[in-house]
Structures are given as structure tokens and as C-alpha cells.
Amino acid sequence: MTLAVNEHDAVLIVDVQKDFLPGGALAVARGDEVVPVLNRYLALARRKRLPVFASRDWHPGNHCSFRARGGPWPEHCVAGTPGAEFTPALELPPDAGIVSKATREDADAYSAFSGTDLTQRLRNLGVRRLLVGGLATDYCVLGTVRDARQHGFEVLLLRDAVRAVNVKPGDGERAERDMREAGAVAVEIGDLDR
Ligand code: VGL
Ligand code: ZN
């Protein structure tokens, strides 16, 4: 299968932040493996002049998802801290659109669409289809892809550029199945034209 990208496509990279990478506060196993693959998609975006967006988990210090407040997660991605930074190994273009999410202390927001202006920004650019990769398959990628479909965007799930938390074994595979059932098409770098 060779798929052509077109002027209505954009790349959306979900939460490739230091805290989700090995050594980080909420490290995703082998999360670092997505970075060189995402860099290949970013090179394609540059060649084809596709817009690039990058979401980031951007929590207040007392976020409700943290264990100190009875939530499921260790403290992670507190706004402005080193752990919340994108890894410098990710070759984001200088004009990448940054989407900060889950910024309110009493609501979690796994999706990059939740409580953000992402839909409007994409519509303003005439985007119809999103190429989505990043971390983590079973949380923020899943939430983002579901919402993208709900908002009427086509989705190419970059399956070689996602990794799962897998709190329960199989969560990542289940998430991928859910995303396909929601209409996302799973692709790999070799499926896209250069
Ligand atoms: C995420 C757990 C908690 C994610 C964010 O980006 O997938 N996972 N917060
Ligand atoms: Zn979070």
C-alpha cells in the first residue's frame, strides 16, 4: 500500500515529553523508540509542507490525576518543569503548533482536543486528515484519535511511532483496535510516499 499525503494533511505528535520517556517520572517502556521514527514523519512533513502540531501534558502541581490527590499517576508533566519539556531529540519545526492540555487542576484530559482550541486551529488551516503518533497509545493517543474522528477528521495512526503504558497487559493492542474501529487507518512509514 502506498498512500499519498496531500495539502489537507497535518502531523499531530502527542506528548513526546521527557517524563514519558525512559528515566522520566511516568516512563513509557521503549517510549524513546518513537523519536527517530517520528523524525522521519517530520522530515516528510517538511518536504510536503504539512503543518505540524505537538501536544503536551501540561499539569498544575496539584493536578487531580496525581497520587497525592487520589489519582492513578505519579506526579508528571508539571507545567514549566524539565520533565514537561519535549525531548530535544524530537526534531520539531520552529513553527510547530503547540497544544497544552490537562492544564486545569480538577479535570484530566487525555485528548489533545479536550479543552483546547485544536479543532479551530486545524479548520483554519483546511486540515482534513491527521497523521497521529506519540505517547501513550492507550491514553493520550487513544483519546486524541477518538476525538479527532468525532470532530470529523480522518486519521492515519502512525503505528510504528506509538508505544503504550500497558497498565494491564494488552492495553496497547486494545487501544489500537478501538482506534481502528473508530475509523483510524493504521500505517507505517514505508506506506507513505516520499
Ligand atoms: C498520559 C497518563 C497520564 C499520556 C498523560 O500522555 O498518554 N498518560 N497523563
Ligand atoms: Zn497526565
mmCIF file with all atom_site columns, C-alpha atoms and ligand atoms in Angstrom:
data_model
loop_
_atom_site.group_PDB
_atom_site.id
_atom_site.type_symbol
_atom_site.label_atom_id
_atom_site.label_alt_id
_atom_site.label_comp_id
_atom_site.label_asym_id
_atom_site.label_entity_id
_atom_site.label_seq_id
_atom_site.pdbx_PDB_ins_code
_atom_site.Cartn_x
_atom_site.Cartn_y
_atom_site.Cartn_z
_atom_site.occupancy
_atom_site.B_iso_or_equiv
_atom_site.pdbx_formal_charge
_atom_site.auth_seq_id
_atom_site.auth_comp_id
_atom_site.auth_asym_id
_atom_site.auth_atom_id
_atom_site.pdbx_PDB_model_num
ATOM   1   C  CA . MET A 1 1   ? 0.000   0.000  0.000  1.00 0.00 ? 1   MET A CA 1
ATOM   2   C  CA . THR A 1 2   ? 1.348   3.414  -0.915 1.00 0.00 ? 2   THR A CA 1
ATOM   3   C  CA . LEU A 1 3   ? -0.541  6.365  0.441  1.00 0.00 ? 3   LEU A CA 1
ATOM   4   C  CA . ALA A 1 4   ? -0.020  9.885  -0.839 1.00 0.00 ? 4   ALA A CA 1
ATOM   5   C  CA . VAL A 1 5   ? -0.043  12.738 1.641  1.00 0.00 ? 5   VAL A CA 1
ATOM   6   C  CA . ASN A 1 6   ? -1.788  15.885 0.462  1.00 0.00 ? 6   ASN A CA 1
ATOM   7   C  CA . GLU A 1 7   ? -2.340  19.541 1.297  1.00 0.00 ? 7   GLU A CA 1
ATOM   8   C  CA . HIS A 1 8   ? -5.174  18.692 3.699  1.00 0.00 ? 8   HIS A CA 1
ATOM   9   C  CA . ASP A 1 9   ? -2.914  16.594 5.931  1.00 0.00 ? 9   ASP A CA 1
ATOM   10  C  CA . ALA A 1 10  ? -1.210  17.604 9.163  1.00 0.00 ? 10  ALA A CA 1
ATOM   11  C  CA . VAL A 1 11  ? 1.056   15.747 11.580 1.00 0.00 ? 11  VAL A CA 1
ATOM   12  C  CA . LEU A 1 12  ? -0.001  15.660 15.234 1.00 0.00 ? 12  LEU A CA 1
ATOM   13  C  CA . ILE A 1 13  ? 2.594   14.423 17.716 1.00 0.00 ? 13  ILE A CA 1
ATOM   14  C  CA . VAL A 1 14  ? 1.157   13.524 21.091 1.00 0.00 ? 14  VAL A CA 1
ATOM   15  C  CA . ASP A 1 15  ? 3.058   14.137 24.344 1.00 0.00 ? 15  ASP A CA 1
ATOM   16  C  CA . VAL A 1 16  ? 6.643   13.204 23.459 1.00 0.00 ? 16  VAL A CA 1
ATOM   17  C  CA . GLN A 1 17  ? 7.828   14.758 26.719 1.00 0.00 ? 17  GLN A CA 1
ATOM   18  C  CA . LYS A 1 18  ? 10.763  13.820 28.945 1.00 0.00 ? 18  LYS A CA 1
ATOM   19  C  CA . ASP A 1 19  ? 8.534   12.497 31.751 1.00 0.00 ? 19  ASP A CA 1
ATOM   20  C  CA . PHE A 1 20  ? 7.064   9.880  29.385 1.00 0.00 ? 20  PHE A CA 1
ATOM   21  C  CA . LEU A 1 21  ? 10.471  8.684  28.183 1.00 0.00 ? 21  LEU A CA 1
ATOM   22  C  CA . PRO A 1 22  ? 12.863  6.247  29.923 1.00 0.00 ? 22  PRO A CA 1
ATOM   23  C  CA . GLY A 1 23  ? 14.200  7.939  33.076 1.00 0.00 ? 23  GLY A CA 1
ATOM   24  C  CA . GLY A 1 24  ? 11.114  10.146 33.334 1.00 0.00 ? 24  GLY A CA 1
ATOM   25  C  CA . ALA A 1 25  ? 8.504   10.278 36.084 1.00 0.00 ? 25  ALA A CA 1
ATOM   26  C  CA . LEU A 1 26  ? 5.933   8.249  34.121 1.00 0.00 ? 26  LEU A CA 1
ATOM   27  C  CA . ALA A 1 27  ? 8.178   6.467  31.659 1.00 0.00 ? 27  ALA A CA 1
ATOM   28  C  CA . VAL A 1 28  ? 6.553   4.511  28.858 1.00 0.00 ? 28  VAL A CA 1
ATOM   29  C  CA . ALA A 1 29  ? 8.534   1.328  28.147 1.00 0.00 ? 29  ALA A CA 1
ATOM   30  C  CA . ARG A 1 30  ? 10.553  1.817  24.940 1.00 0.00 ? 30  ARG A CA 1
ATOM   31  C  CA . GLY A 1 31  ? 8.922   5.221  24.535 1.00 0.00 ? 31  GLY A CA 1
ATOM   32  C  CA . ASP A 1 32  ? 12.211  6.564  23.204 1.00 0.00 ? 32  ASP A CA 1
ATOM   33  C  CA . GLU A 1 33  ? 11.888  4.297  20.168 1.00 0.00 ? 33  GLU A CA 1
ATOM   34  C  CA . VAL A 1 34  ? 9.183   6.547  18.719 1.00 0.00 ? 34  VAL A CA 1
ATOM   35  C  CA . VAL A 1 35  ? 11.531  9.522  18.409 1.00 0.00 ? 35  VAL A CA 1
ATOM   36  C  CA . PRO A 1 36  ? 13.647  8.537  15.358 1.00 0.00 ? 36  PRO A CA 1
ATOM   37  C  CA . VAL A 1 37  ? 10.525  7.277  13.590 1.00 0.00 ? 37  VAL A CA 1
ATOM   38  C  CA . LEU A 1 38  ? 8.653   10.499 14.317 1.00 0.00 ? 38  LEU A CA 1
ATOM   39  C  CA . ASN A 1 39  ? 11.655  12.387 12.959 1.00 0.00 ? 39  ASN A CA 1
ATOM   40  C  CA . ARG A 1 40  ? 11.145  10.567 9.658  1.00 0.00 ? 40  ARG A CA 1
ATOM   41  C  CA . TYR A 1 41  ? 7.484   11.647 9.575  1.00 0.00 ? 41  TYR A CA 1
ATOM   42  C  CA . LEU A 1 42  ? 8.613   15.188 10.420 1.00 0.00 ? 42  LEU A CA 1
ATOM   43  C  CA . ALA A 1 43  ? 11.059  15.109 7.512  1.00 0.00 ? 43  ALA A CA 1
ATOM   44  C  CA . LEU A 1 44  ? 8.183   14.066 5.238  1.00 0.00 ? 44  LEU A CA 1
ATOM   45  C  CA . ALA A 1 45  ? 6.055   16.915 6.657  1.00 0.00 ? 45  ALA A CA 1
ATOM   46  C  CA . ARG A 1 46  ? 8.864   19.348 5.881  1.00 0.00 ? 46  ARG A CA 1
ATOM   47  C  CA . ARG A 1 47  ? 9.225   18.093 2.300  1.00 0.00 ? 47  ARG A CA 1
ATOM   48  C  CA . LYS A 1 48  ? 5.462   18.181 1.708  1.00 0.00 ? 48  LYS A CA 1
ATOM   49  C  CA . ARG A 1 49  ? 4.923   21.402 3.661  1.00 0.00 ? 49  ARG A CA 1
ATOM   50  C  CA . LEU A 1 50  ? 2.422   19.854 6.034  1.00 0.00 ? 50  LEU A CA 1
ATOM   51  C  CA . PRO A 1 51  ? 1.544   21.700 9.229  1.00 0.00 ? 51  PRO A CA 1
ATOM   52  C  CA . VAL A 1 52  ? 2.884   20.098 12.409 1.00 0.00 ? 52  VAL A CA 1
ATOM   53  C  CA . PHE A 1 53  ? 1.237   20.182 15.821 1.00 0.00 ? 53  PHE A CA 1
ATOM   54  C  CA . ALA A 1 54  ? 2.666   18.849 19.082 1.00 0.00 ? 54  ALA A CA 1
ATOM   55  C  CA . SER A 1 55  ? 0.543   18.350 22.158 1.00 0.00 ? 55  SER A CA 1
ATOM   56  C  CA . ARG A 1 56  ? 1.914   18.371 25.680 1.00 0.00 ? 56  ARG A CA 1
ATOM   57  C  CA . ASP A 1 57  ? 0.508   17.245 29.010 1.00 0.00 ? 57  ASP A CA 1
ATOM   58  C  CA . TRP A 1 58  ? 0.782   20.485 30.988 1.00 0.00 ? 58  TRP A CA 1
ATOM   59  C  CA . HIS A 1 59  ? -0.456  19.926 34.507 1.00 0.00 ? 59  HIS A CA 1
ATOM   60  C  CA . PRO A 1 60  ? -0.671  22.228 37.527 1.00 0.00 ? 60  PRO A CA 1
ATOM   61  C  CA . GLY A 1 61  ? 1.368   20.966 40.512 1.00 0.00 ? 61  GLY A CA 1
ATOM   62  C  CA . ASN A 1 62  ? -1.755  19.767 42.315 1.00 0.00 ? 62  ASN A CA 1
ATOM   63  C  CA . HIS A 1 63  ? -3.387  18.013 39.368 1.00 0.00 ? 63  HIS A CA 1
ATOM   64  C  CA . CYS A 1 64  ? -6.208  15.597 40.221 1.00 0.00 ? 64  CYS A CA 1
ATOM   65  C  CA . SER A 1 65  ? -4.546  12.722 38.318 1.00 0.00 ? 65  SER A CA 1
ATOM   66  C  CA . PHE A 1 66  ? -1.618  12.688 40.767 1.00 0.00 ? 66  PHE A CA 1
ATOM   67  C  CA . ARG A 1 67  ? -1.449  10.074 43.562 1.00 0.00 ? 67  ARG A CA 1
ATOM   68  C  CA . ALA A 1 68  ? -1.166  12.823 46.176 1.00 0.00 ? 68  ALA A CA 1
ATOM   69  C  CA . ARG A 1 69  ? -4.732  13.705 45.214 1.00 0.00 ? 69  ARG A CA 1
ATOM   70  C  CA . GLY A 1 70  ? -6.003  10.133 44.904 1.00 0.00 ? 70  GLY A CA 1
ATOM   71  C  CA . GLY A 1 71  ? -5.363  9.863  41.172 1.00 0.00 ? 71  GLY A CA 1
ATOM   72  C  CA . PRO A 1 72  ? -3.738  6.978  39.284 1.00 0.00 ? 72  PRO A CA 1
ATOM   73  C  CA . TRP A 1 73  ? -0.406  8.551  38.310 1.00 0.00 ? 73  TRP A CA 1
ATOM   74  C  CA . PRO A 1 74  ? 2.823   9.739  39.876 1.00 0.00 ? 74  PRO A CA 1
ATOM   75  C  CA . GLU A 1 75  ? 3.394   13.462 39.533 1.00 0.00 ? 75  GLU A CA 1
ATOM   76  C  CA . HIS A 1 76  ? 4.370   14.141 35.905 1.00 0.00 ? 76  HIS A CA 1
ATOM   77  C  CA . CYS A 1 77  ? 4.497   16.891 33.292 1.00 0.00 ? 77  CYS A CA 1
ATOM   78  C  CA . VAL A 1 78  ? 4.051   19.788 35.678 1.00 0.00 ? 78  VAL A CA 1
ATOM   79  C  CA . ALA A 1 79  ? 3.896   22.930 33.530 1.00 0.00 ? 79  ALA A CA 1
ATOM   80  C  CA . GLY A 1 80  ? 7.254   24.630 33.161 1.00 0.00 ? 80  GLY A CA 1
ATOM   81  C  CA . THR A 1 81  ? 9.335   21.819 34.720 1.00 0.00 ? 81  THR A CA 1
ATOM   82  C  CA . PRO A 1 82  ? 12.112  19.959 32.848 1.00 0.00 ? 82  PRO A CA 1
ATOM   83  C  CA . GLY A 1 83  ? 10.019  16.754 32.775 1.00 0.00 ? 83  GLY A CA 1
ATOM   84  C  CA . ALA A 1 84  ? 7.306   18.553 30.819 1.00 0.00 ? 84  ALA A CA 1
ATOM   85  C  CA . GLU A 1 85  ? 9.713   19.580 28.042 1.00 0.00 ? 85  GLU A CA 1
ATOM   86  C  CA . PHE A 1 86  ? 9.612   17.894 24.660 1.00 0.00 ? 86  PHE A CA 1
ATOM   87  C  CA . THR A 1 87  ? 12.664  15.715 24.270 1.00 0.00 ? 87  THR A CA 1
ATOM   88  C  CA . PRO A 1 88  ? 15.279  17.738 22.368 1.00 0.00 ? 88  PRO A CA 1
ATOM   89  C  CA . ALA A 1 89  ? 15.837  14.653 20.171 1.00 0.00 ? 89  ALA A CA 1
ATOM   90  C  CA . LEU A 1 90  ? 12.458  15.308 18.553 1.00 0.00 ? 90  LEU A CA 1
ATOM   91  C  CA . GLU A 1 91  ? 13.079  17.494 15.509 1.00 0.00 ? 91  GLU A CA 1
ATOM   92  C  CA . LEU A 1 92  ? 10.046  19.748 15.736 1.00 0.00 ? 92  LEU A CA 1
ATOM   93  C  CA . PRO A 1 93  ? 9.962   22.585 13.227 1.00 0.00 ? 93  PRO A CA 1
ATOM   94  C  CA . PRO A 1 94  ? 10.193  26.088 14.718 1.00 0.00 ? 94  PRO A CA 1
ATOM   95  C  CA . ASP A 1 95  ? 6.640   26.826 13.578 1.00 0.00 ? 95  ASP A CA 1
ATOM   96  C  CA . ALA A 1 96  ? 5.062   23.707 15.116 1.00 0.00 ? 96  ALA A CA 1
ATOM   97  C  CA . GLY A 1 97  ? 1.736   24.466 16.770 1.00 0.00 ? 97  GLY A CA 1
ATOM   98  C  CA . ILE A 1 98  ? 1.932   23.697 20.492 1.00 0.00 ? 98  ILE A CA 1
ATOM   99  C  CA . VAL A 1 99  ? -1.191  22.360 22.190 1.00 0.00 ? 99  VAL A CA 1
ATOM   100 C  CA . SER A 1 100 ? -1.149  22.421 26.006 1.00 0.00 ? 100 SER A CA 1
ATOM   101 C  CA . LYS A 1 101 ? -3.739  20.196 27.635 1.00 0.00 ? 101 LYS A CA 1
ATOM   102 C  CA . ALA A 1 102 ? -4.926  18.985 31.036 1.00 0.00 ? 102 ALA A CA 1
ATOM   103 C  CA . THR A 1 103 ? -3.991  22.381 32.435 1.00 0.00 ? 103 THR A CA 1
ATOM   104 C  CA . ARG A 1 104 ? -6.825  22.587 34.982 1.00 0.00 ? 104 ARG A CA 1
ATOM   105 C  CA . GLU A 1 105 ? -6.351  21.042 38.383 1.00 0.00 ? 105 GLU A CA 1
ATOM   106 C  CA . ASP A 1 106 ? -9.726  19.313 38.669 1.00 0.00 ? 106 ASP A CA 1
ATOM   107 C  CA . ALA A 1 107 ? -10.116 17.672 35.265 1.00 0.00 ? 107 ALA A CA 1
ATOM   108 C  CA . ASP A 1 108 ? -7.974  15.145 33.470 1.00 0.00 ? 108 ASP A CA 1
ATOM   109 C  CA . ALA A 1 109 ? -7.788  15.463 29.716 1.00 0.00 ? 109 ALA A CA 1
ATOM   110 C  CA . TYR A 1 110 ? -6.082  12.731 27.766 1.00 0.00 ? 110 TYR A CA 1
ATOM   111 C  CA . SER A 1 111 ? -7.153  14.071 24.388 1.00 0.00 ? 111 SER A CA 1
ATOM   112 C  CA . ALA A 1 112 ? -5.361  16.961 22.678 1.00 0.00 ? 112 ALA A CA 1
ATOM   113 C  CA . PHE A 1 113 ? -8.829  18.221 21.703 1.00 0.00 ? 113 PHE A CA 1
ATOM   114 C  CA . SER A 1 114 ? -10.135 18.324 25.255 1.00 0.00 ? 114 SER A CA 1
ATOM   115 C  CA . GLY A 1 115 ? -10.446 21.912 26.459 1.00 0.00 ? 115 GLY A CA 1
ATOM   116 C  CA . THR A 1 116 ? -8.116  23.208 23.719 1.00 0.00 ? 116 THR A CA 1
ATOM   117 C  CA . ASP A 1 117 ? -8.611  25.219 20.531 1.00 0.00 ? 117 ASP A CA 1
ATOM   118 C  CA . LEU A 1 118 ? -7.058  22.498 18.355 1.00 0.00 ? 118 LEU A CA 1
ATOM   119 C  CA . THR A 1 119 ? -10.185 21.918 16.220 1.00 0.00 ? 119 THR A CA 1
ATOM   120 C  CA . GLN A 1 120 ? -10.354 25.597 15.297 1.00 0.00 ? 120 GLN A CA 1
ATOM   121 C  CA . ARG A 1 121 ? -6.651  25.790 14.508 1.00 0.00 ? 121 ARG A CA 1
ATOM   122 C  CA . LEU A 1 122 ? -6.892  22.750 12.233 1.00 0.00 ? 122 LEU A CA 1
ATOM   123 C  CA . ARG A 1 123 ? -10.001 24.037 10.468 1.00 0.00 ? 123 ARG A CA 1
ATOM   124 C  CA . ASN A 1 124 ? -8.338  27.421 9.911  1.00 0.00 ? 124 ASN A CA 1
ATOM   125 C  CA . LEU A 1 125 ? -5.588  25.612 8.016  1.00 0.00 ? 125 LEU A CA 1
ATOM   126 C  CA . GLY A 1 126 ? -8.001  23.489 5.999  1.00 0.00 ? 126 GLY A CA 1
ATOM   127 C  CA . VAL A 1 127 ? -6.785  20.279 7.636  1.00 0.00 ? 127 VAL A CA 1
ATOM   128 C  CA . ARG A 1 128 ? -8.955  17.252 6.951  1.00 0.00 ? 128 ARG A CA 1
ATOM   129 C  CA . ARG A 1 129 ? -6.675  14.380 7.904  1.00 0.00 ? 129 ARG A CA 1
ATOM   130 C  CA . LEU A 1 130 ? -4.294  13.919 10.828 1.00 0.00 ? 130 LEU A CA 1
ATOM   131 C  CA . LEU A 1 131 ? -1.203  11.721 10.986 1.00 0.00 ? 131 LEU A CA 1
ATOM   132 C  CA . VAL A 1 132 ? -1.061  10.874 14.690 1.00 0.00 ? 132 VAL A CA 1
ATOM   133 C  CA . GLY A 1 133 ? 1.830   9.367  16.647 1.00 0.00 ? 133 GLY A CA 1
ATOM   134 C  CA . GLY A 1 134 ? 3.417   9.691  20.078 1.00 0.00 ? 134 GLY A CA 1
ATOM   135 C  CA . LEU A 1 135 ? 2.723   8.632  23.657 1.00 0.00 ? 135 LEU A CA 1
ATOM   136 C  CA . ALA A 1 136 ? 0.948   6.839  25.047 1.00 0.00 ? 136 ALA A CA 1
ATOM   137 C  CA . THR A 1 137 ? -1.056  4.556  22.746 1.00 0.00 ? 137 THR A CA 1
ATOM   138 C  CA . ASP A 1 138 ? -3.532  3.569  25.460 1.00 0.00 ? 138 ASP A CA 1
ATOM   139 C  CA . TYR A 1 139 ? -4.139  7.041  26.936 1.00 0.00 ? 139 TYR A CA 1
ATOM   140 C  CA . CYS A 1 140 ? -3.453  10.279 25.142 1.00 0.00 ? 140 CYS A CA 1
ATOM   141 C  CA . VAL A 1 141 ? -3.054  8.854  21.637 1.00 0.00 ? 141 VAL A CA 1
ATOM   142 C  CA . LEU A 1 142 ? -6.293  6.898  22.074 1.00 0.00 ? 142 LEU A CA 1
ATOM   143 C  CA . GLY A 1 143 ? -8.209  9.890  23.453 1.00 0.00 ? 143 GLY A CA 1
ATOM   144 C  CA . THR A 1 144 ? -6.866  12.176 20.754 1.00 0.00 ? 144 THR A CA 1
ATOM   145 C  CA . VAL A 1 145 ? -7.661  9.808  17.878 1.00 0.00 ? 145 VAL A CA 1
ATOM   146 C  CA . ARG A 1 146 ? -11.186 9.158  19.152 1.00 0.00 ? 146 ARG A CA 1
ATOM   147 C  CA . ASP A 1 147 ? -11.869 12.896 19.446 1.00 0.00 ? 147 ASP A CA 1
ATOM   148 C  CA . ALA A 1 148 ? -10.327 13.587 16.036 1.00 0.00 ? 148 ALA A CA 1
ATOM   149 C  CA . ARG A 1 149 ? -12.743 11.096 14.484 1.00 0.00 ? 149 ARG A CA 1
ATOM   150 C  CA . GLN A 1 150 ? -15.637 12.577 16.455 1.00 0.00 ? 150 GLN A CA 1
ATOM   151 C  CA . HIS A 1 151 ? -14.745 16.043 15.144 1.00 0.00 ? 151 HIS A CA 1
ATOM   152 C  CA . GLY A 1 152 ? -14.797 14.725 11.580 1.00 0.00 ? 152 GLY A CA 1
ATOM   153 C  CA . PHE A 1 153 ? -11.081 14.405 10.832 1.00 0.00 ? 153 PHE A CA 1
ATOM   154 C  CA . GLU A 1 154 ? -9.698  11.406 9.022  1.00 0.00 ? 154 GLU A CA 1
ATOM   155 C  CA . VAL A 1 155 ? -6.880  9.755  10.955 1.00 0.00 ? 155 VAL A CA 1
ATOM   156 C  CA . LEU A 1 156 ? -3.771  7.874  9.947  1.00 0.00 ? 156 LEU A CA 1
ATOM   157 C  CA . LEU A 1 157 ? -2.446  6.194  13.083 1.00 0.00 ? 157 LEU A CA 1
ATOM   158 C  CA . LEU A 1 158 ? 1.348   6.023  12.840 1.00 0.00 ? 158 LEU A CA 1
ATOM   159 C  CA . ARG A 1 159 ? 1.621   2.564  14.365 1.00 0.00 ? 159 ARG A CA 1
ATOM   160 C  CA . ASP A 1 160 ? 5.416   2.454  14.224 1.00 0.00 ? 160 ASP A CA 1
ATOM   161 C  CA . ALA A 1 161 ? 5.551   5.714  16.175 1.00 0.00 ? 161 ALA A CA 1
ATOM   162 C  CA . VAL A 1 162 ? 3.397   4.924  19.238 1.00 0.00 ? 162 VAL A CA 1
ATOM   163 C  CA . ARG A 1 163 ? 4.091   2.995  22.462 1.00 0.00 ? 163 ARG A CA 1
ATOM   164 C  CA . ALA A 1 164 ? 1.724   2.004  25.266 1.00 0.00 ? 164 ALA A CA 1
ATOM   165 C  CA . VAL A 1 165 ? 1.799   2.263  29.069 1.00 0.00 ? 165 VAL A CA 1
ATOM   166 C  CA . ASN A 1 166 ? 0.136   -1.183 29.372 1.00 0.00 ? 166 ASN A CA 1
ATOM   167 C  CA . VAL A 1 167 ? -1.043  -0.846 32.989 1.00 0.00 ? 167 VAL A CA 1
ATOM   168 C  CA . LYS A 1 168 ? -2.818  -4.096 32.088 1.00 0.00 ? 168 LYS A CA 1
ATOM   169 C  CA . PRO A 1 169 ? -1.123  -6.323 29.501 1.00 0.00 ? 169 PRO A CA 1
ATOM   170 C  CA . GLY A 1 170 ? -2.772  -5.861 26.124 1.00 0.00 ? 170 GLY A CA 1
ATOM   171 C  CA . ASP A 1 171 ? -3.997  -2.297 26.755 1.00 0.00 ? 171 ASP A CA 1
ATOM   172 C  CA . GLY A 1 172 ? -1.967  -1.009 23.814 1.00 0.00 ? 172 GLY A CA 1
ATOM   173 C  CA . GLU A 1 173 ? -3.355  -3.606 21.421 1.00 0.00 ? 173 GLU A CA 1
ATOM   174 C  CA . ARG A 1 174 ? -6.896  -2.983 22.639 1.00 0.00 ? 174 ARG A CA 1
ATOM   175 C  CA . ALA A 1 175 ? -6.404  0.751  22.149 1.00 0.00 ? 175 ALA A CA 1
ATOM   176 C  CA . GLU A 1 176 ? -5.172  0.197  18.604 1.00 0.00 ? 176 GLU A CA 1
ATOM   177 C  CA . ARG A 1 177 ? -8.231  -1.941 17.882 1.00 0.00 ? 177 ARG A CA 1
ATOM   178 C  CA . ASP A 1 178 ? -10.524 0.742  19.349 1.00 0.00 ? 178 ASP A CA 1
ATOM   179 C  CA . MET A 1 179 ? -8.899  3.380  17.158 1.00 0.00 ? 179 MET A CA 1
ATOM   180 C  CA . ARG A 1 180 ? -9.343  1.265  14.023 1.00 0.00 ? 180 ARG A CA 1
ATOM   181 C  CA . GLU A 1 181 ? -12.975 0.648  14.976 1.00 0.00 ? 181 GLU A CA 1
ATOM   182 C  CA . ALA A 1 182 ? -13.377 4.414  15.270 1.00 0.00 ? 182 ALA A CA 1
ATOM   183 C  CA . GLY A 1 183 ? -12.174 4.682  11.667 1.00 0.00 ? 183 GLY A CA 1
ATOM   184 C  CA . ALA A 1 184 ? -8.460  5.337  12.045 1.00 0.00 ? 184 ALA A CA 1
ATOM   185 C  CA . VAL A 1 185 ? -6.261  3.714  9.409  1.00 0.00 ? 185 VAL A CA 1
ATOM   186 C  CA . ALA A 1 186 ? -3.022  2.248  10.767 1.00 0.00 ? 186 ALA A CA 1
ATOM   187 C  CA . VAL A 1 187 ? 0.039   2.967  8.630  1.00 0.00 ? 187 VAL A CA 1
ATOM   188 C  CA . GLU A 1 188 ? 3.801   2.724  8.866  1.00 0.00 ? 188 GLU A CA 1
ATOM   189 C  CA . ILE A 1 189 ? 6.469   4.987  7.422  1.00 0.00 ? 189 ILE A CA 1
ATOM   190 C  CA . GLY A 1 190 ? 7.032   2.738  4.414  1.00 0.00 ? 190 GLY A CA 1
ATOM   191 C  CA . ASP A 1 191 ? 3.345   3.038  3.440  1.00 0.00 ? 191 ASP A CA 1
ATOM   192 C  CA . LEU A 1 192 ? 3.632   6.762  2.740  1.00 0.00 ? 192 LEU A CA 1
ATOM   193 C  CA . ASP A 1 193 ? 5.076   8.206  -0.421 1.00 0.00 ? 193 ASP A CA 1
ATOM   194 C  CA . ARG A 1 194 ? 8.351   10.040 -0.010 1.00 0.00 ? 194 ARG A CA 1
HETATM 195 C  C1 . VGL B 2 .   ? -0.722  10.414 29.581 1.00 0.00 ? 1   VGL B C1 1
HETATM 196 C  C2 . VGL B 2 .   ? -1.017  9.256  31.541 1.00 0.00 ? 1   VGL B C2 1
HETATM 197 C  C3 . VGL B 2 .   ? -1.197  10.426 32.246 1.00 0.00 ? 1   VGL B C3 1
HETATM 198 C  C4 . VGL B 2 .   ? -0.416  10.379 28.122 1.00 0.00 ? 1   VGL B C4 1
HETATM 199 C  C5 . VGL B 2 .   ? -0.904  11.603 30.268 1.00 0.00 ? 1   VGL B C5 1
HETATM 200 O  O1 . VGL B 2 .   ? 0.100   11.385 27.574 1.00 0.00 ? 1   VGL B O1 1
HETATM 201 O  O2 . VGL B 2 .   ? -0.700  9.328  27.479 1.00 0.00 ? 1   VGL B O2 1
HETATM 202 N  N1 . VGL B 2 .   ? -0.788  9.242  30.233 1.00 0.00 ? 1   VGL B N1 1
HETATM 203 N  N2 . VGL B 2 .   ? -1.132  11.594 31.580 1.00 0.00 ? 1   VGL B N2 1
HETATM 204 ZN ZN . ZN  B 3 .   ? -1.038  13.472 32.631 1.00 0.00 ? 2   ZN  B ZN 1
#
